[in-house]
Coordinates of C-alpha atoms in Angstrom, one line a residue:
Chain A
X1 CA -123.5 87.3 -145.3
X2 CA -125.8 89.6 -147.0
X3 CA -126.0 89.8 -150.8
X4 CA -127.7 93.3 -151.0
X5 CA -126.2 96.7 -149.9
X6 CA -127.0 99.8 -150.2
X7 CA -124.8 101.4 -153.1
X8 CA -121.9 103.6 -153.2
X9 CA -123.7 106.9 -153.6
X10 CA -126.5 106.2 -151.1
X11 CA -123.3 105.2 -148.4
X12 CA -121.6 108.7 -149.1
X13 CA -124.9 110.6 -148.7
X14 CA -125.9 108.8 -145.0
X15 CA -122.8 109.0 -144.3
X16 CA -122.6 112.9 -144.5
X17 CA -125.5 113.1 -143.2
X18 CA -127.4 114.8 -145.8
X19 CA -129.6 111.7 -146.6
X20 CA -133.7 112.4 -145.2
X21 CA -134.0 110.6 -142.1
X22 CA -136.7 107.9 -142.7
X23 CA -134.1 106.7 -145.4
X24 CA -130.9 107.3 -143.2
X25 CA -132.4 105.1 -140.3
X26 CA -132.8 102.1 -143.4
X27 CA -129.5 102.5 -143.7
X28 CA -128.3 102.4 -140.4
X29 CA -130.0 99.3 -139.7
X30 CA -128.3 97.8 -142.3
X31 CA -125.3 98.8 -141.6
X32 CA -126.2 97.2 -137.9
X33 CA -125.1 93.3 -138.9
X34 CA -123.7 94.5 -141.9
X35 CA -119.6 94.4 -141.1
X36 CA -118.5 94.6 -145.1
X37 CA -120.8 98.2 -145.3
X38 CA -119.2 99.2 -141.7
X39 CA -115.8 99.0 -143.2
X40 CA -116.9 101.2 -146.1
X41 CA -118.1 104.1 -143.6
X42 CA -115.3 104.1 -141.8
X43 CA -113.0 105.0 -145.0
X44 CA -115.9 107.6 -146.2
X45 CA -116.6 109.1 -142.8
X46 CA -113.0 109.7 -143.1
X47 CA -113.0 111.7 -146.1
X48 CA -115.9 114.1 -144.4
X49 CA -113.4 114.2 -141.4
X50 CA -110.5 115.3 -143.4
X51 CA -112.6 118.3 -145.2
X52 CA -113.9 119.6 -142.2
X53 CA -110.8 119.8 -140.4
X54 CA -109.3 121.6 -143.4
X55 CA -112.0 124.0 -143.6
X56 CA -110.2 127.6 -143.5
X57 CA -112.6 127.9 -140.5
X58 CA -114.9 131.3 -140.6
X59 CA -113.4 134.5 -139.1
X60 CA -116.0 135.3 -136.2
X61 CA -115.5 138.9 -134.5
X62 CA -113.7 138.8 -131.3
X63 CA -116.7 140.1 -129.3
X64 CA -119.2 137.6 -130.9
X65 CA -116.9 134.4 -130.2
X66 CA -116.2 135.9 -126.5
X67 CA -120.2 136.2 -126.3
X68 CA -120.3 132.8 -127.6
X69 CA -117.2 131.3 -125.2
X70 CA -119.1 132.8 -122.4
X71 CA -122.7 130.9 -123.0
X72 CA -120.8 128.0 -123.7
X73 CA -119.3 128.3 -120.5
X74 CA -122.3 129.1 -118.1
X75 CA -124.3 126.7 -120.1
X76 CA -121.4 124.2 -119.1
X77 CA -121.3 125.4 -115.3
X78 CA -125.1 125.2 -114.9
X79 CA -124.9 121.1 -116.2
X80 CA -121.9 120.7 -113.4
X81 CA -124.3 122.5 -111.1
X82 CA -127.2 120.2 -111.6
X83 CA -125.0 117.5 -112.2
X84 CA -127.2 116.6 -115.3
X85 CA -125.0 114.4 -117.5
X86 CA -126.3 113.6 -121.1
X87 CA -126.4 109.8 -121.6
X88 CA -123.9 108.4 -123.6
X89 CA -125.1 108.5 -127.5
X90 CA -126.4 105.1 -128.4
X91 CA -123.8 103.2 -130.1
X92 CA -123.6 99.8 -131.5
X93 CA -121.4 98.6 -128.6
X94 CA -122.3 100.7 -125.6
X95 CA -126.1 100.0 -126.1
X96 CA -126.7 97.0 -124.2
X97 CA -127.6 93.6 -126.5
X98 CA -131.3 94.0 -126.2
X99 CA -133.1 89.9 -125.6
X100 CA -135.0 88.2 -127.9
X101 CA -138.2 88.7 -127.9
X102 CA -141.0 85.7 -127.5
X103 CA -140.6 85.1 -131.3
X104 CA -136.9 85.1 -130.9
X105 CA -136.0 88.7 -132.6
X106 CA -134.0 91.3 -131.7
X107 CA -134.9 95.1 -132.5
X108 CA -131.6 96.4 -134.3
X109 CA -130.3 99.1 -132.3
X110 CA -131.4 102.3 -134.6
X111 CA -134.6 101.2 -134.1
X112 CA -135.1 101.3 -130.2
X113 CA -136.1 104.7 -130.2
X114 CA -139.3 103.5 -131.6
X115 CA -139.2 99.8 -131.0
X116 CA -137.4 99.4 -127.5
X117 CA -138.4 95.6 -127.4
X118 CA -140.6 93.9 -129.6
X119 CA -142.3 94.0 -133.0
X120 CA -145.4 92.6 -131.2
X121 CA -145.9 95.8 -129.2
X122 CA -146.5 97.9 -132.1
X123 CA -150.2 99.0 -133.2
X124 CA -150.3 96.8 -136.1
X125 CA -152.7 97.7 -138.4
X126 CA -154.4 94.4 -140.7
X127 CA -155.4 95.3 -144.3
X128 CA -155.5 91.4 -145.4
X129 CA -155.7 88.1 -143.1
X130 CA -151.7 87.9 -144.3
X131 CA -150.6 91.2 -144.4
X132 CA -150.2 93.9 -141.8
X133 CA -148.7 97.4 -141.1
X134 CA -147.8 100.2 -139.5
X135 CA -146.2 103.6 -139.8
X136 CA -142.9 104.4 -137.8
X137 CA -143.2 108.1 -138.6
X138 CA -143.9 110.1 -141.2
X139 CA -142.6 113.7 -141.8
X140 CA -144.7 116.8 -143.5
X141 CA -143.3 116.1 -147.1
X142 CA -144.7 112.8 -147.0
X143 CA -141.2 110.7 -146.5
X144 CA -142.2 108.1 -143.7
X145 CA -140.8 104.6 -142.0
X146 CA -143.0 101.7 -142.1
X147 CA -143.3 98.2 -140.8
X148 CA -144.9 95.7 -142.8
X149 CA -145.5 91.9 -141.5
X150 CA -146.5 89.6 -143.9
X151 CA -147.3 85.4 -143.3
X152 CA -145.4 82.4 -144.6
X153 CA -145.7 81.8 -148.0
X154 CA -147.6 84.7 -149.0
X155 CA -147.7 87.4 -151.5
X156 CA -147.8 91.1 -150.7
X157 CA -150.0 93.2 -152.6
X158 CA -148.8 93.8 -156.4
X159 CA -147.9 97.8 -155.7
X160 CA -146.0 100.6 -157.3
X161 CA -145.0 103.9 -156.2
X162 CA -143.5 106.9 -157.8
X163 CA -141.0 107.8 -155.5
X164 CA -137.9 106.4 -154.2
X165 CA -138.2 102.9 -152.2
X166 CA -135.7 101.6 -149.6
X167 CA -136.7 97.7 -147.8
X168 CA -134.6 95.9 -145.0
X169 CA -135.5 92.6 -144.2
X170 CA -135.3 92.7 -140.7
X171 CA -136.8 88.6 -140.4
X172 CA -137.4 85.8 -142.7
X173 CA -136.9 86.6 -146.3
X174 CA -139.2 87.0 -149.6
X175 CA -138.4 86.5 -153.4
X176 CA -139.4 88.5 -156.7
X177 CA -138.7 88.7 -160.0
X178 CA -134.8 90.2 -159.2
X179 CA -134.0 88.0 -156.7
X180 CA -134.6 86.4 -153.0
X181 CA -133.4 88.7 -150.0
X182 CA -132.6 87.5 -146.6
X183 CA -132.7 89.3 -143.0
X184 CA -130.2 92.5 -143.5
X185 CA -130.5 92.3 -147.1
X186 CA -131.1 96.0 -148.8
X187 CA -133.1 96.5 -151.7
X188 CA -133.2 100.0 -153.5
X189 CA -136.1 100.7 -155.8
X190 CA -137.2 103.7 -157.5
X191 CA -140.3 104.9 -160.0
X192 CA -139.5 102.5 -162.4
X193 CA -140.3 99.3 -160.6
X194 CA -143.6 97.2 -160.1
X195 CA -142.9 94.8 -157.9
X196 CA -144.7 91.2 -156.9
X197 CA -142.8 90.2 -154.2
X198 CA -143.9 86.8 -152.1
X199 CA -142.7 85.7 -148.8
X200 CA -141.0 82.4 -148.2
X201 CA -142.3 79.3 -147.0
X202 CA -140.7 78.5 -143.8
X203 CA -141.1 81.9 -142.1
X204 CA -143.0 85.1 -141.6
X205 CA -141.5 87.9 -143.0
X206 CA -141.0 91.6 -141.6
X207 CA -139.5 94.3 -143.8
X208 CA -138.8 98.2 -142.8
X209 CA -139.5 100.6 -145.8
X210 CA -138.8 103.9 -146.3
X211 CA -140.4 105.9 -148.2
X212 CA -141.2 109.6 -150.3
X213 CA -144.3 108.8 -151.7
X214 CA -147.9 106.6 -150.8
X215 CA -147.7 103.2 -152.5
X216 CA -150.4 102.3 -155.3
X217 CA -151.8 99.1 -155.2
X218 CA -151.7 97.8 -159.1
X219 CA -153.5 94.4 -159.4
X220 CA -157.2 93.7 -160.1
X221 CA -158.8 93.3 -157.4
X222 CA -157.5 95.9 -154.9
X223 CA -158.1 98.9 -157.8
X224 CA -161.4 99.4 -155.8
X225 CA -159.9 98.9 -152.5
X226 CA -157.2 101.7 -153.0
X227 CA -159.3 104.3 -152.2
X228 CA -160.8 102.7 -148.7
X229 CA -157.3 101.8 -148.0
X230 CA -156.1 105.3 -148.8
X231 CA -158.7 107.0 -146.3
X232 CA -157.9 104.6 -143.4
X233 CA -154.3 104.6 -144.4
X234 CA -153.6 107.5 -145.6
X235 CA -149.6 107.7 -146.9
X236 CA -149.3 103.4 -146.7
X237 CA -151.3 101.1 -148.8
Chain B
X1 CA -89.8 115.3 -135.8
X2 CA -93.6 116.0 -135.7
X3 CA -95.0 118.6 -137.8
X4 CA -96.8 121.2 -135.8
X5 CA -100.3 120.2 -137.1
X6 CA -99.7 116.9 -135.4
X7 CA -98.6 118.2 -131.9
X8 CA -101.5 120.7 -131.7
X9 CA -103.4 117.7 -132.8
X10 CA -101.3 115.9 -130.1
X11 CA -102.2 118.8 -127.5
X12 CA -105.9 118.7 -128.1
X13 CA -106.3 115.4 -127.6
X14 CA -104.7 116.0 -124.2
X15 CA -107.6 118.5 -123.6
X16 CA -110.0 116.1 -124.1
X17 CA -108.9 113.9 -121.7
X18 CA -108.6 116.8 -119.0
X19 CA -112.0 117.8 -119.6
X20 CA -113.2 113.9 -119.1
X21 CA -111.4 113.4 -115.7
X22 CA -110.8 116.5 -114.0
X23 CA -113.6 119.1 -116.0
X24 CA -111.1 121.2 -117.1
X25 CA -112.8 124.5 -118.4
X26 CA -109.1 125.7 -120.0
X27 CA -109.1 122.5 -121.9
X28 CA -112.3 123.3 -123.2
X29 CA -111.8 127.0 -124.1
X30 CA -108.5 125.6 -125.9
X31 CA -110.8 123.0 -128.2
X32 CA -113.3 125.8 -128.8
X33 CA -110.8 128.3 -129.9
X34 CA -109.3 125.6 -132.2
X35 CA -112.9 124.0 -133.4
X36 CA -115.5 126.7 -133.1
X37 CA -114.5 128.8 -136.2
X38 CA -114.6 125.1 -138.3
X39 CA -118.0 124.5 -136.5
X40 CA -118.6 127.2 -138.1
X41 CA -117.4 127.4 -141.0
X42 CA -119.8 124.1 -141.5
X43 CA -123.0 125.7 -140.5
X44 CA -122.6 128.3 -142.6
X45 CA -121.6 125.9 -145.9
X46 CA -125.0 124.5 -145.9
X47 CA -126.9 127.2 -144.8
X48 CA -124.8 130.6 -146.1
X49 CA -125.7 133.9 -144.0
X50 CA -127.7 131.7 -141.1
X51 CA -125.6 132.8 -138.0
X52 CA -128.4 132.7 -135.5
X53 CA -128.5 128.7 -136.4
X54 CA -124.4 128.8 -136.9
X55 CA -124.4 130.0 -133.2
X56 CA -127.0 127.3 -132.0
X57 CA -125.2 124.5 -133.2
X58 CA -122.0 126.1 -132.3
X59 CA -122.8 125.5 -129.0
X60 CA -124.6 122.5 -129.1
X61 CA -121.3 121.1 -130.2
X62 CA -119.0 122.4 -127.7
X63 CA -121.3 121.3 -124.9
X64 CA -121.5 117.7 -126.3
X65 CA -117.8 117.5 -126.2
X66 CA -118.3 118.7 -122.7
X67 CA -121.1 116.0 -121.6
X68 CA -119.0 113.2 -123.5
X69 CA -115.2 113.3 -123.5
X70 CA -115.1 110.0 -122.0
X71 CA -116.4 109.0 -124.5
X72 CA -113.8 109.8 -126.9
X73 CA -111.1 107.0 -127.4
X74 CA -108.4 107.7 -130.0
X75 CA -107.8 104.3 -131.2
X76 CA -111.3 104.2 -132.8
X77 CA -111.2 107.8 -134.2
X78 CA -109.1 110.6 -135.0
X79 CA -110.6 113.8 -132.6
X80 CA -111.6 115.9 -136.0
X81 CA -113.5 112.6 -136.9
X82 CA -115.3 112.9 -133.5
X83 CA -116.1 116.5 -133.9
X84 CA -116.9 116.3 -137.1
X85 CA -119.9 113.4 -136.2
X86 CA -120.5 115.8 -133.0
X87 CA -121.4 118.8 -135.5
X88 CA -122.6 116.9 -138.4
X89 CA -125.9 114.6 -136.2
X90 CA -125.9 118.7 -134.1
X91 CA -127.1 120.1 -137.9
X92 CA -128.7 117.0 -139.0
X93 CA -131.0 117.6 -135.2
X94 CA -131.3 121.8 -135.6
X95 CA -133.0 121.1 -139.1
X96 CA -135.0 118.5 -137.9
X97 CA -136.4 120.6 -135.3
X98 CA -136.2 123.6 -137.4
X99 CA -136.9 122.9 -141.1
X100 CA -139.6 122.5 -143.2
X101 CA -140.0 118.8 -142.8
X102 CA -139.9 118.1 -139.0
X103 CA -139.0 114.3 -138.1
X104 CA -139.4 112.7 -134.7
X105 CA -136.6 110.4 -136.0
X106 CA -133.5 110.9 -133.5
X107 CA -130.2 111.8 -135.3
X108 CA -128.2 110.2 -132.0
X109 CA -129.8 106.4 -133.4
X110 CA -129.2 106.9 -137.1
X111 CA -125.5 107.6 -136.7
X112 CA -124.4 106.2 -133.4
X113 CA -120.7 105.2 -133.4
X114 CA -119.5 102.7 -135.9
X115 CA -117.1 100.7 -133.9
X116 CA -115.6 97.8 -135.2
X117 CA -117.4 95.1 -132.8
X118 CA -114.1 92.7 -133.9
X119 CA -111.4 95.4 -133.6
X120 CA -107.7 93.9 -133.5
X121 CA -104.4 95.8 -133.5
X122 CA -104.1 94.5 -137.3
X123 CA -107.4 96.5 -138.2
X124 CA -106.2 99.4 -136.2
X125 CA -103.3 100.0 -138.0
X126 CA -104.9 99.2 -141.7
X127 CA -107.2 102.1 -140.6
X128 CA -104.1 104.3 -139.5
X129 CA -102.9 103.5 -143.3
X130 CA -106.2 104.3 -145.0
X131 CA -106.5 107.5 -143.0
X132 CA -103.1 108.4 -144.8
X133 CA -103.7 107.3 -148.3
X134 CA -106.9 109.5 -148.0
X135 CA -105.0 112.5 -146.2
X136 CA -102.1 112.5 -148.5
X137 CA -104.7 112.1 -152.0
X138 CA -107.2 114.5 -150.7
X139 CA -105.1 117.2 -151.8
X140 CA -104.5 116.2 -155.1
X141 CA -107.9 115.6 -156.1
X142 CA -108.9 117.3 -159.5
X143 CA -111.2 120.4 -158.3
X144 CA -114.3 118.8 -159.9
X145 CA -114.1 115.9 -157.6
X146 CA -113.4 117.7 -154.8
X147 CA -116.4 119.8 -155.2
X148 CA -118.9 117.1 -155.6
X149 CA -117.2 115.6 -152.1
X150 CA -117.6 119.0 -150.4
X151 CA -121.1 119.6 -151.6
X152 CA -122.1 116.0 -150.3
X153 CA -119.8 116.3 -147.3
X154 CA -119.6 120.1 -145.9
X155 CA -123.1 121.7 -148.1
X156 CA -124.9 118.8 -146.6
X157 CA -126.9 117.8 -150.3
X158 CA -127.5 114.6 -151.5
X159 CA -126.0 113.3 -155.1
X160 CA -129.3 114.1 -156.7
X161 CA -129.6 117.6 -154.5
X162 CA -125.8 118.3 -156.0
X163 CA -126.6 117.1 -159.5
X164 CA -129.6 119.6 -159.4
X165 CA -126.9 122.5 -158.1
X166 CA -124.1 122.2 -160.2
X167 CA -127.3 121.5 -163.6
X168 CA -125.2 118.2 -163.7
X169 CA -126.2 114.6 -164.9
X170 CA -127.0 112.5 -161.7
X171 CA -124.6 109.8 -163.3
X172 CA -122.0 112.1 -163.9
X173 CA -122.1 113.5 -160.1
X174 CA -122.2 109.6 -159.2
X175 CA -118.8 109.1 -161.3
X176 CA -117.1 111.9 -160.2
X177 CA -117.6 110.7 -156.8
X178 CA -116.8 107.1 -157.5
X179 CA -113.6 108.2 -159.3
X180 CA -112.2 110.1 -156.5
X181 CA -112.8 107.3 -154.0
X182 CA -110.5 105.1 -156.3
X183 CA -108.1 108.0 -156.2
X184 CA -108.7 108.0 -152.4
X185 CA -107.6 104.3 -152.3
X186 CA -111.4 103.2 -151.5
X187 CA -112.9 100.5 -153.6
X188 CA -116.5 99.6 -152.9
X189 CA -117.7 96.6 -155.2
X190 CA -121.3 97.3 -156.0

């Protein structure tokens, strides 16, 4: 059982879909093991249900909605024709259980479209001996979905950032000063919070992020290193 | 006796399942007639005055209903619940591919289905109650909840993108929205 969610008004907003992307696939991933937080979306996907279904519903001219009808139509002949049929949207239980990998994970279903089977596959980029990333995508505002993979037992680098932050633990599990989250916990941070975060013993840990700004490194001895990391990695650490 | 929203409800859903087994095109233009001007209406609450993209996702809709009526299954969802995730991931994917801030991230994996893995008749019919506490509560939601919920839910914005329309508090647009859930009947202990 998890301990940390994603809260109410974060829910609502993926849930109507107006939440960005790179946070709204945190979420979902979440939301993948998560069966307490699935319950919730059901009941607020409901409400958005409900409002568009009583929507007064736009009066379209007669001769635009027969233009439209009639591309809707041929579109709709031409896929017979070809006998293209889209494939089913992914969902959690008509996408096949993916198998472990050598390491013994399993990519969570939202993220297959850029992960379809292991974590080793990715082009992993090493800014410490203990501490490695890489960037899922990253938009033109600057929002983007990372990976980072950090060894038993140690720390990731002290940061800050001054946007908002959202981490799943997808394996293993690391502590700081709030608290110690486990694989499918979700941790919410925004410009208020330096964090010091260190990984568990017994495991390695790997963590998705999603974020709306670059991360600063704050301690000592990366000050200097910011900048070289900044021009090899530009938007991470 | 049913109401007549429920038997057109009733009727539609009866489409559906003529389009999935025997590609019946009257089924469809029946579900377009009765969805399209919703469709919309939806388009058009996030994006006032933009027809040309109203019109894309119009018909990006009606042809995903099309490509995956068998898909549809009304024990999971109510068929305005599965048009209304049709046309909200269809908007989410026009902006993506349109707006100022192009993603590669796929709408179709961030809000695939959420089906109840553990689904049991006892769990269907809570759901069948909930959808009724929320249908019956909706309506008599003070106006200044129920816009907050339609901004989130029809505009598309985000609390803080709503606080920043309505020159509201971003705690007071978060209490406003956690108050009508409790009106709604749905408590989420956070």
């Amino acid at each position: 059982m998890h301990n940390y969610h994603p809260s109410t008004d974060l829910l609502v907003d993926y849930i109507s879909g107006a939440m960005p992307l790179s946070q709204a696939l945190c979420i979902a991933t979440h939301v993948t093991h998560c069966h307490e937080c699935q319950k919730h979306l059901n009941s607020l996907r409901e409400i958005g249900s409900q409002l568009f279904g009583e929507q007064k519903g736009t009066v379209i001219k007669p001769a635009h909605l027969q233009g439209l009808k009639e591309q809707v139509l041929s579109k709709v002949a031409l896929v017979e024709q070809t006998a293209e049929v889209e494939q089913d949207m992914p969902s959690q239980t008509k996408t096949p259980t993916a198998a472990p990998d050598k390491n013994g994970y399993i990519i969570p279903a939202p993220l297959r479209q850029f992960i379809p089977h292991s974590y080793d596959d990715l082009a992993w980029e090493g800014l410490s001996s203990s501490f490695k990333s890489v960037v899922l995508d990253k938009d033109s505002s600057g929002r983007q979905i990372t990976l980072i993979r950090v060894k038993a037992g140690c720390h990731m680098p002290n940061h800050s950032h001054s946007g908002e932050e959202m981490t799943l633990v997808l394996e293993g599990s690391f502590s700081d000063e709030n608290g110690r989250y486990h694989k499918g916990d979700f941790i919410y941070q925004d410009q208020q919070h330096t964090h010091k975060p260190i990984v568990s013993k017994d495991a390695e840990c790997i963590c998705l992020i999603a974020l709306d700004s670059p991360i600063r490194l704050t301690s000592f001895w990366t000050r200097w290193l910011t900048p070289i990391l900044h021009k090899y990695h530009s938007g991470l650490i | 006796m049913k109401s007549p929203a429920s038997i057109e409800s009733d009727l539609l859903h009866e489409d559906i399942l003529a389009i999935a087994q025997h590609r019946d095109k009257a089924a469809l233009t029946r579900v377009f007639d009765h969805y399209v001007p919703k469709i919309y209406s939806f388009c058009l609450a996030s994006h006032p005055g933009a027809n040309l993209m109203a019109d894309d996702i119009t018909q990006e809709v009606m042809i995903k209903v099309w490509n995956k009526a068998h898909t549809f299954n009304p024990q999971t969802a109510s068929l305005n619940t599965w048009i209304f995730s049709i046309a909200r991931n269809a908007r989410v994917d026009y902006l993506r591919r349109n707006g100022r801030h192009q993603s590669a991230i796929d709408p179709d994996f961030v809000w695939a289905d959420l089906v109840d893995e553990n689904a049991d008749p006892f769990q269907d019919a809570q759901r069948v109650k909930d959808k009724a506490m929320i249908q019956k509560n909706l309506a008599k939601l003070p106006s200044e909840q129920r816009q907050i919920l339609s901004k989130v839910y029809l505009e598309g914005k985000t609390h803080i993108e709503t606080a920043a329309d309505l020159s509201l508090p971003l705690g007071t647009v978060k209490s406003r929205v956690r108050l009508a859930l409790n009106r709604l009947s749905i408590y989420i202990k956070r």
